[in-house]
Structures are given as C-alpha cells and as structure tokens.
GROMACS .gro file of C-alpha atoms in nm:
model
  286
    1MET     CA    1   0.171  -8.843   6.346
    2ILE     CA    2   0.066  -8.788   5.984
    3LYS     CA    3  -0.204  -9.017   5.846
    4PHE     CA    4  -0.192  -9.116   5.479
    5LEU     CA    5  -0.479  -9.291   5.300
    6VAL     CA    6  -0.367  -9.460   4.977
    7PRO     CA    7  -0.632  -9.628   4.758
    8VAL     CA    8  -0.495  -9.937   4.583
    9ILE     CA    9  -0.639 -10.100   4.270
   10PHE     CA   10  -0.325 -10.299   4.179
   11THR     CA   11  -0.247 -10.109   3.858
   12ASP     CA   12   0.110  -9.992   3.802
   13TYR     CA   13   0.020  -9.628   3.859
   14SER     CA   14  -0.176  -9.714   4.173
   15LEU     CA   15   0.114  -9.910   4.320
   16HIS     CA   16   0.352  -9.628   4.224
   17ALA     CA   17   0.140  -9.393   4.436
   18VAL     CA   18   0.197  -9.626   4.732
   19HIS     CA   19   0.574  -9.598   4.692
   20TYR     CA   20   0.543  -9.220   4.661
   21ALA     CA   21   0.334  -9.206   4.980
   22LEU     CA   22   0.583  -9.426   5.164
   23THR     CA   23   0.865  -9.192   5.058
   24LEU     CA   24   0.677  -8.899   5.211
   25ALA     CA   25   0.565  -9.092   5.518
   26GLY     CA   26   0.911  -9.237   5.581
   27LYS     CA   27   1.037  -8.897   5.695
   28PHE     CA   28   0.781  -8.867   5.977
   29PRO     CA   29   0.612  -9.063   6.249
   30ALA     CA   30   0.333  -9.173   6.018
   31GLU     CA   31   0.053  -9.417   5.953
   32VAL     CA   32  -0.013  -9.536   5.597
   33THR     CA   33  -0.340  -9.715   5.525
   34LEU     CA   34  -0.370  -9.909   5.200
   35LEU     CA   35  -0.737  -9.905   5.105
   36HIS     CA   36  -0.898 -10.138   4.852
   37CYS     CA   37  -1.261 -10.067   4.763
   38PHE     CA   38  -1.438 -10.377   4.636
   39GLY     CA   39  -1.730 -10.267   4.423
   40ASP     CA   40  -1.817 -10.603   4.267
   41TYR     CA   41  -2.000 -10.758   4.557
   42LEU     CA   42  -2.342 -10.893   4.645
   43PRO     CA   43  -2.542 -10.767   4.943
   44ARG     CA   44  -2.541 -10.990   5.248
   45GLU     CA   45  -2.903 -11.080   5.183
   46ALA     CA   46  -2.808 -11.227   4.845
   47LYS     CA   47  -2.538 -11.441   5.006
   48GLU     CA   48  -2.781 -11.569   5.265
   49GLU     CA   49  -3.033 -11.650   4.995
   50GLY     CA   50  -2.793 -11.816   4.755
   51GLU     CA   51  -3.059 -12.053   4.629
   52ARG     CA   52  -3.232 -11.757   4.465
   53SER     CA   53  -2.917 -11.618   4.311
   54ASP     CA   54  -2.683 -11.729   4.039
   55ASN     CA   55  -2.461 -11.964   4.242
   56LYS     CA   56  -2.183 -11.956   3.982
   57HIS     CA   57  -2.183 -11.575   3.981
   58LEU     CA   58  -2.180 -11.570   4.360
   59GLU     CA   59  -1.891 -11.813   4.369
   60ASN     CA   60  -1.693 -11.601   4.121
   61LEU     CA   61  -1.746 -11.288   4.328
   62GLU     CA   62  -1.637 -11.463   4.645
   63ASN     CA   63  -1.323 -11.587   4.469
   64GLN     CA   64  -1.250 -11.236   4.341
   65GLU     CA   65  -1.294 -11.094   4.689
   66GLN     CA   66  -1.064 -11.351   4.844
   67ALA     CA   67  -0.800 -11.291   4.576
   68ALA     CA   68  -0.818 -10.912   4.630
   69ARG     CA   69  -0.784 -10.951   5.006
   70GLN     CA   70  -0.483 -11.179   4.968
   71ARG     CA   71  -0.317 -10.952   4.715
   72LEU     CA   72  -0.365 -10.647   4.936
   73GLU     CA   73  -0.214 -10.822   5.237
   74GLN     CA   74   0.075 -10.956   5.028
   75PHE     CA   75   0.146 -10.607   4.900
   76ARG     CA   76   0.146 -10.472   5.255
   77GLU     CA   77   0.388 -10.743   5.368
   78GLU     CA   78   0.623 -10.680   5.074
   79ASN     CA   79   0.640 -10.309   5.148
   80SER     CA   80   0.671 -10.361   5.523
   81ALA     CA   81   0.979 -10.573   5.459
   82HIS     CA   82   1.149 -10.274   5.294
   83LEU     CA   83   1.093 -10.031   5.581
   84ARG     CA   84   1.411  -9.914   5.744
   85ALA     CA   85   1.498 -10.018   6.097
   86GLY     CA   86   1.385  -9.759   6.347
   87GLN     CA   87   1.139  -9.602   6.108
   88GLN     CA   88   0.829  -9.474   6.289
   89LEU     CA   89   0.592  -9.585   6.019
   90SER     CA   90   0.288  -9.807   6.050
   91LEU     CA   91   0.162  -9.976   5.732
   92GLN     CA   92  -0.179 -10.139   5.737
   93CYS     CA   93  -0.452 -10.269   5.508
   94ARG     CA   94  -0.817 -10.187   5.484
   95PHE     CA   95  -1.074 -10.367   5.270
   96GLU     CA   96  -1.413 -10.204   5.217
   97TYR     CA   97  -1.723 -10.283   5.014
   98GLY     CA   98  -1.834 -10.006   4.783
   99TYR     CA   99  -1.717  -9.761   4.523
  100PRO     CA  100  -1.397  -9.560   4.578
  101GLU     CA  101  -1.544  -9.225   4.473
  102ASP     CA  102  -1.792  -9.261   4.761
  103LEU     CA  103  -1.584  -9.443   5.021
  104ILE     CA  104  -1.258  -9.247   4.999
  105PRO     CA  105  -1.409  -8.903   5.082
  106LYS     CA  106  -1.624  -9.056   5.356
  107ILE     CA  107  -1.345  -9.252   5.526
  108SER     CA  108  -1.080  -8.981   5.492
  109THR     CA  109  -1.309  -8.719   5.643
  110LYS     CA  110  -1.462  -8.928   5.921
  111GLU     CA  111  -1.127  -9.069   6.036
  112ARG     CA  112  -0.934  -8.745   5.987
  113PHE     CA  113  -0.665  -8.852   5.747
  114ASP     CA  114  -0.416  -8.578   5.667
  115VAL     CA  115  -0.388  -8.656   5.297
  116VAL     CA  116  -0.522  -8.896   5.034
  117VAL     CA  117  -0.257  -9.012   4.785
  118MET     CA  118  -0.393  -9.136   4.452
  119GLY     CA  119  -0.213  -9.265   4.146
  120THR     CA  120  -0.305  -9.137   3.799
  121LYS     CA  121  -0.210  -9.248   3.452
  122THR     CA  122   0.016  -9.037   3.238
  123LYS     CA  123  -0.021  -8.848   2.912
  124GLY     CA  124  -0.358  -8.862   2.741
  125GLU     CA  125  -0.503  -9.110   2.986
  126THR     CA  126  -0.460  -8.864   3.271
  127ILE     CA  127  -0.721  -8.638   3.115
  128LYS     CA  128  -0.986  -8.904   3.168
  129GLU     CA  129  -0.853  -8.970   3.517
  130THR     CA  130  -0.875  -8.607   3.632
  131LEU     CA  131  -1.183  -8.500   3.439
  132GLY     CA  132  -1.441  -8.767   3.479
  133SER     CA  133  -1.331  -9.059   3.687
  134ILE     CA  134  -1.230  -9.154   4.036
  135THR     CA  135  -0.953  -8.901   4.108
  136GLY     CA  136  -1.162  -8.607   3.993
  137ASP     CA  137  -1.466  -8.729   4.187
  138VAL     CA  138  -1.261  -8.774   4.505
  139ILE     CA  139  -1.115  -8.424   4.474
  140ARG     CA  140  -1.460  -8.274   4.425
  141LYS     CA  141  -1.618  -8.464   4.715
  142SER     CA  142  -1.337  -8.475   4.969
  143THR     CA  143  -1.271  -8.234   5.255
  144VAL     CA  144  -0.918  -8.375   5.293
  145PRO     CA  145  -0.619  -8.274   5.077
  146VAL     CA  146  -0.572  -8.503   4.776
  147LEU     CA  147  -0.234  -8.568   4.617
  148ALA     CA  148  -0.262  -8.695   4.258
  149VAL     CA  149   0.062  -8.873   4.160
  150PRO     CA  150   0.130  -8.940   3.788
  151ALA     CA  151   0.287  -9.275   3.708
  152GLN     CA  152   0.616  -9.114   3.603
  153ALA     CA  153   0.662  -8.893   3.909
  154ALA     CA  154   0.989  -8.963   4.089
  155ALA     CA  155   0.961  -9.094   4.443
  156HIS     CA  156   1.275  -8.978   4.622
  157PRO     CA  157   1.352  -8.682   4.852
  158GLU     CA  158   1.511  -8.474   4.579
  159SER     CA  159   1.179  -8.478   4.392
  160LEU     CA  160   1.034  -8.236   4.646
  161SER     CA  161   1.300  -7.970   4.636
  162ARG     CA  162   1.090  -7.720   4.439
  163ILE     CA  163   0.719  -7.655   4.488
  164LEU     CA  164   0.483  -7.417   4.311
  165PHE     CA  165   0.199  -7.304   4.536
  166LEU     CA  166  -0.082  -7.115   4.363
  167LEU     CA  167  -0.232  -6.845   4.583
  168GLU     CA  168  -0.605  -6.768   4.594
  169ARG     CA  169  -0.630  -6.411   4.734
  170ASN     CA  170  -0.797  -6.508   5.064
  171ASP     CA  171  -0.722  -6.627   5.415
  172ARG     CA  172  -0.743  -6.991   5.308
  173ASP     CA  173  -0.392  -6.948   5.167
  174TYR     CA  174  -0.257  -6.943   5.523
  175LEU     CA  175  -0.414  -7.277   5.616
  176SER     CA  176  -0.324  -7.448   5.288
  177LEU     CA  177   0.034  -7.327   5.315
  178HIS     CA  178   0.049  -7.458   5.671
  179HIS     CA  179  -0.071  -7.803   5.557
  180LEU     CA  180   0.176  -7.800   5.269
  181ILE     CA  181   0.472  -7.717   5.490
  182ARG     CA  182   0.369  -7.986   5.739
  183LEU     CA  183   0.372  -8.248   5.462
  184VAL     CA  184   0.710  -8.150   5.314
  185SER     CA  185   0.890  -8.009   5.618
  186ALA     CA  186   1.135  -8.301   5.634
  187PHE     CA  187   1.254  -8.241   5.278
  188PRO     CA  188   1.499  -7.974   5.152
  189THR     CA  189   1.217  -7.776   4.997
  190GLU     CA  190   1.190  -7.433   4.839
  191ILE     CA  191   0.838  -7.302   4.784
  192ASN     CA  192   0.740  -7.046   4.524
  193ALA     CA  193   0.409  -6.891   4.630
  194VAL     CA  194   0.263  -6.733   4.318
  195LEU     CA  195  -0.034  -6.504   4.267
  196TYR     CA  196  -0.172  -6.460   3.917
  197CYS     CA  197  -0.316  -6.127   3.807
  198LYS     CA  198  -0.459  -6.070   3.460
  199THR     CA  199  -0.322  -5.717   3.457
  200ARG     CA  200  -0.084  -5.556   3.702
  201ALA     CA  201  -0.134  -5.626   4.070
  202ASP     CA  202  -0.342  -5.367   4.255
  203LYS     CA  203  -0.267  -5.229   4.600
  204ASN     CA  204  -0.488  -5.491   4.770
  205ASP     CA  205  -0.297  -5.775   4.603
  206ILE     CA  206   0.035  -5.624   4.706
  207ARG     CA  207  -0.088  -5.571   5.061
  208ARG     CA  208  -0.208  -5.932   5.089
  209MET     CA  209   0.123  -6.061   4.958
  210ASP     CA  210   0.319  -5.846   5.204
  211GLN     CA  211   0.105  -5.968   5.492
  212LEU     CA  212   0.152  -6.333   5.392
  213ARG     CA  213   0.525  -6.281   5.347
  214SER     CA  214   0.558  -6.124   5.692
  215TYR     CA  215   0.358  -6.407   5.848
  216CYS     CA  216   0.574  -6.674   5.683
  217ASP     CA  217   0.898  -6.498   5.774
  218SER     CA  218   0.799  -6.503   6.140
  219THR     CA  219   0.640  -6.850   6.143
  220TYR     CA  220   0.835  -7.078   5.908
  221HIS     CA  221   1.201  -6.999   5.972
  222HIS     CA  222   1.319  -7.337   5.840
  223VAL     CA  223   1.149  -7.315   5.499
  224LYS     CA  224   1.259  -7.096   5.210
  225ILE     CA  225   0.949  -6.932   5.062
  226ASN     CA  226   0.962  -6.697   4.766
  227PHE     CA  227   0.667  -6.475   4.672
  228ASP     CA  228   0.593  -6.377   4.316
  229ILE     CA  229   0.315  -6.207   4.124
  230ILE     CA  230   0.280  -6.306   3.760
  231THR     CA  231   0.067  -6.122   3.508
  232GLY     CA  232  -0.065  -6.182   3.161
  233ARG     CA  233  -0.387  -6.204   2.966
  234ASN     CA  234  -0.373  -6.583   2.954
  235TYR     CA  235  -0.363  -6.764   3.287
  236ILE     CA  236  -0.200  -7.079   3.151
  237GLU     CA  237   0.055  -6.911   2.931
  238SER     CA  238   0.163  -6.698   3.226
  239LEU     CA  239   0.204  -7.004   3.448
  240GLU     CA  240   0.384  -7.192   3.175
  241SER     CA  241   0.631  -6.908   3.129
  242TYR     CA  242   0.691  -6.896   3.501
  243LEU     CA  243   0.743  -7.273   3.520
  244ALA     CA  244   0.989  -7.256   3.232
  245GLU     CA  245   1.212  -7.031   3.443
  246ASN     CA  246   1.119  -7.186   3.779
  247PRO     CA  247   1.067  -7.563   3.734
  248ALA     CA  248   0.856  -7.733   3.998
  249ASP     CA  249   0.850  -8.091   4.128
  250LEU     CA  250   0.509  -8.049   4.288
  251LEU     CA  251   0.213  -7.822   4.216
  252ALA     CA  252  -0.014  -7.724   4.503
  253MET     CA  253  -0.337  -7.528   4.505
  254THR     CA  254  -0.652  -7.469   4.707
  255ARG     CA  255  -0.987  -7.577   4.566
  256GLN     CA  256  -1.135  -7.247   4.672
  257LYS     CA  257  -1.299  -7.147   4.348
  258ARG     CA  258  -1.465  -7.397   4.120
  259LYS     CA  259  -1.364  -7.182   3.826
  260SER     CA  260  -0.996  -7.223   3.910
  261LEU     CA  261  -1.029  -7.599   3.954
  262ARG     CA  262  -1.205  -7.636   3.621
  263LYS     CA  263  -0.920  -7.445   3.461
  264LEU     CA  264  -0.663  -7.684   3.602
  265PHE     CA  265  -0.865  -7.987   3.499
  266SER     CA  266  -0.946  -7.875   3.146
  267PRO     CA  267  -0.755  -8.076   2.882
  268SER     CA  268  -0.534  -7.784   2.781
  269ILE     CA  269  -0.438  -7.700   3.139
  270THR     CA  270  -0.378  -8.062   3.228
  271ARG     CA  271  -0.159  -8.102   2.922
  272GLN     CA  272   0.053  -7.797   3.010
  273LEU     CA  273   0.078  -7.845   3.386
  274LEU     CA  274   0.028  -8.210   3.481
  275PHE     CA  275   0.188  -8.344   3.164
  276ARG     CA  276   0.474  -8.099   3.147
  277SER     CA  277   0.711  -8.277   3.386
  278ASP     CA  278   0.479  -8.539   3.530
  279GLN     CA  279   0.448  -8.330   3.845
  280PRO     CA  280   0.219  -8.447   4.123
  281LEU     CA  281  -0.071  -8.213   4.201
  282LEU     CA  282  -0.169  -8.150   4.563
  283VAL     CA  283  -0.518  -8.006   4.601
  284PHE     CA  284  -0.630  -7.855   4.932
  285GLN     CA  285  -1.001  -7.826   4.996
  286LYS     CA  286  -1.193  -7.508   5.064
   0.00000   0.00000   0.00000
C-alpha cells in the first residue's frame, strides 16, 4: 500500500493537488490522508481560562475551527463519492493544530508516508511558493519525497507518460529511481534519466551511467528508461534545450546537493522549468 499525505488549505491549487494525488493513488492499493493544519488557535490553557482572554476572539477562533473541520470532512465525502467501485483506496481526514511547515515534515516522517503532495500556484506566484513559503520549507525539512503540483498540471494517466529524472552522480540515484518507479509503475511511463556535465563526460561519469543502465535493465523490465548525458556551460540552457526536444510531464530530482536545489528554486530556473509546461516537480530527499 502506498501512503499519500495531502495538505489541504481549501484554495483552488490546494484542492487541485488532492485530485492529482487521487489520480496517482487510484492506480494502487493506497491510503490518502487529507491534512488540514490549523494555525490560528489558542492553547488549551487559554480556553480553560476564558475569563482572562478576549471572549469574542476565542469565540471567533472556535467558529473558524469548527468551519474548517466541517469543510474538510465535506471535501472528503465529496471525493469519496467519486471513487470507482472496487478501488482499493482509503480516503481519510486529519485535523492538526500548528503550522504546516512544521507539522507536515514531522507527521510524514514519523508515520512513514511514501509521498507528500502539495499544490502550488502558477506563474509568478509560484516563485514565492517555492522560494520562501510553505512548499519550500516542507521540501527543506522533510525526509519524505515531496511532489509539488502546479495549479495547471493535468491530472489524468496520460500526464505521466514522460518523466525527466535528473541524476546526481552518486548511489542515491538508485534509491530515488526506485521510489519514482514505484509511484508511477501503473502508468504507461517513459523515463529519461539525464546527467548534466559542464564539459564532456569523463570516464567516471560514463562508467556510472553504464552501471546504472545495466542495473535498470536487469531490475525494471516493465519500464522504458533512456539514459542521456547533456553538456553545456549553462546548466539551465542545457536542460531547456533537452526539454525542447524531449518534453516532460513530470520533473524528478534528488535533494542531494543544496547547490542543485537552490538552482532549481531560483527565479530563473523556476521560470524555465516549473513554468514551462506547468510540470509537477517531485523532490526526493538525501
């Protein structure tokens, strides 16, 4: 069973991420948990000592909490009604007090979720989302893979037919690739595993690629995996040229080197990769 954790804040892009997660989960025996983190709350002590607090403020917070709980449950019921008969998919709600950037990494790690699926805004707003707010914080803090889904990303099986997987020149590539294949194995997927070299690939790079290719050929018979080495002085321009000839529906990478992650989350990189076709970005942790 694959466990999906999907934070919900009731925005359009957040709810879109739920539908995207359900599309993925619907192909497997899976468990999808809709998590709402309620940050505007008073400590229990304040509730017990209401006479020393602003009663009107306390009442407003309690009403907000009740409304959020009801909306979360209603959303779960609406989506449960659309599940196909015989589908091995469990959809449940979870309501927690606290801030998402703290709770999501903690819960996903402690309870061993396989992936966190988070919605992001599109175009210029996505820069803020990935650079300095909740999605970026969760990616930096989490030990679980995080899938950032732009609001315009399609949510149907055909949207996962082509995947670009960025290699990192170390053994972590094997584990990340294994996790990736597990998540998309039910889809008709072709993976392009790409290694970037500033100049031409040296003999160590070629040897690593050959070893990984041999491993995949013997291990993942049902998945078509292509291996490419791209070169160029500019990392982004090289990737952009490659994507122009080999369009991708999903980008995947390992957060192995902070330098690489900063590159992907810089405004120029985000604009050229995340914005280019509204592709979701799947980040595996080191």
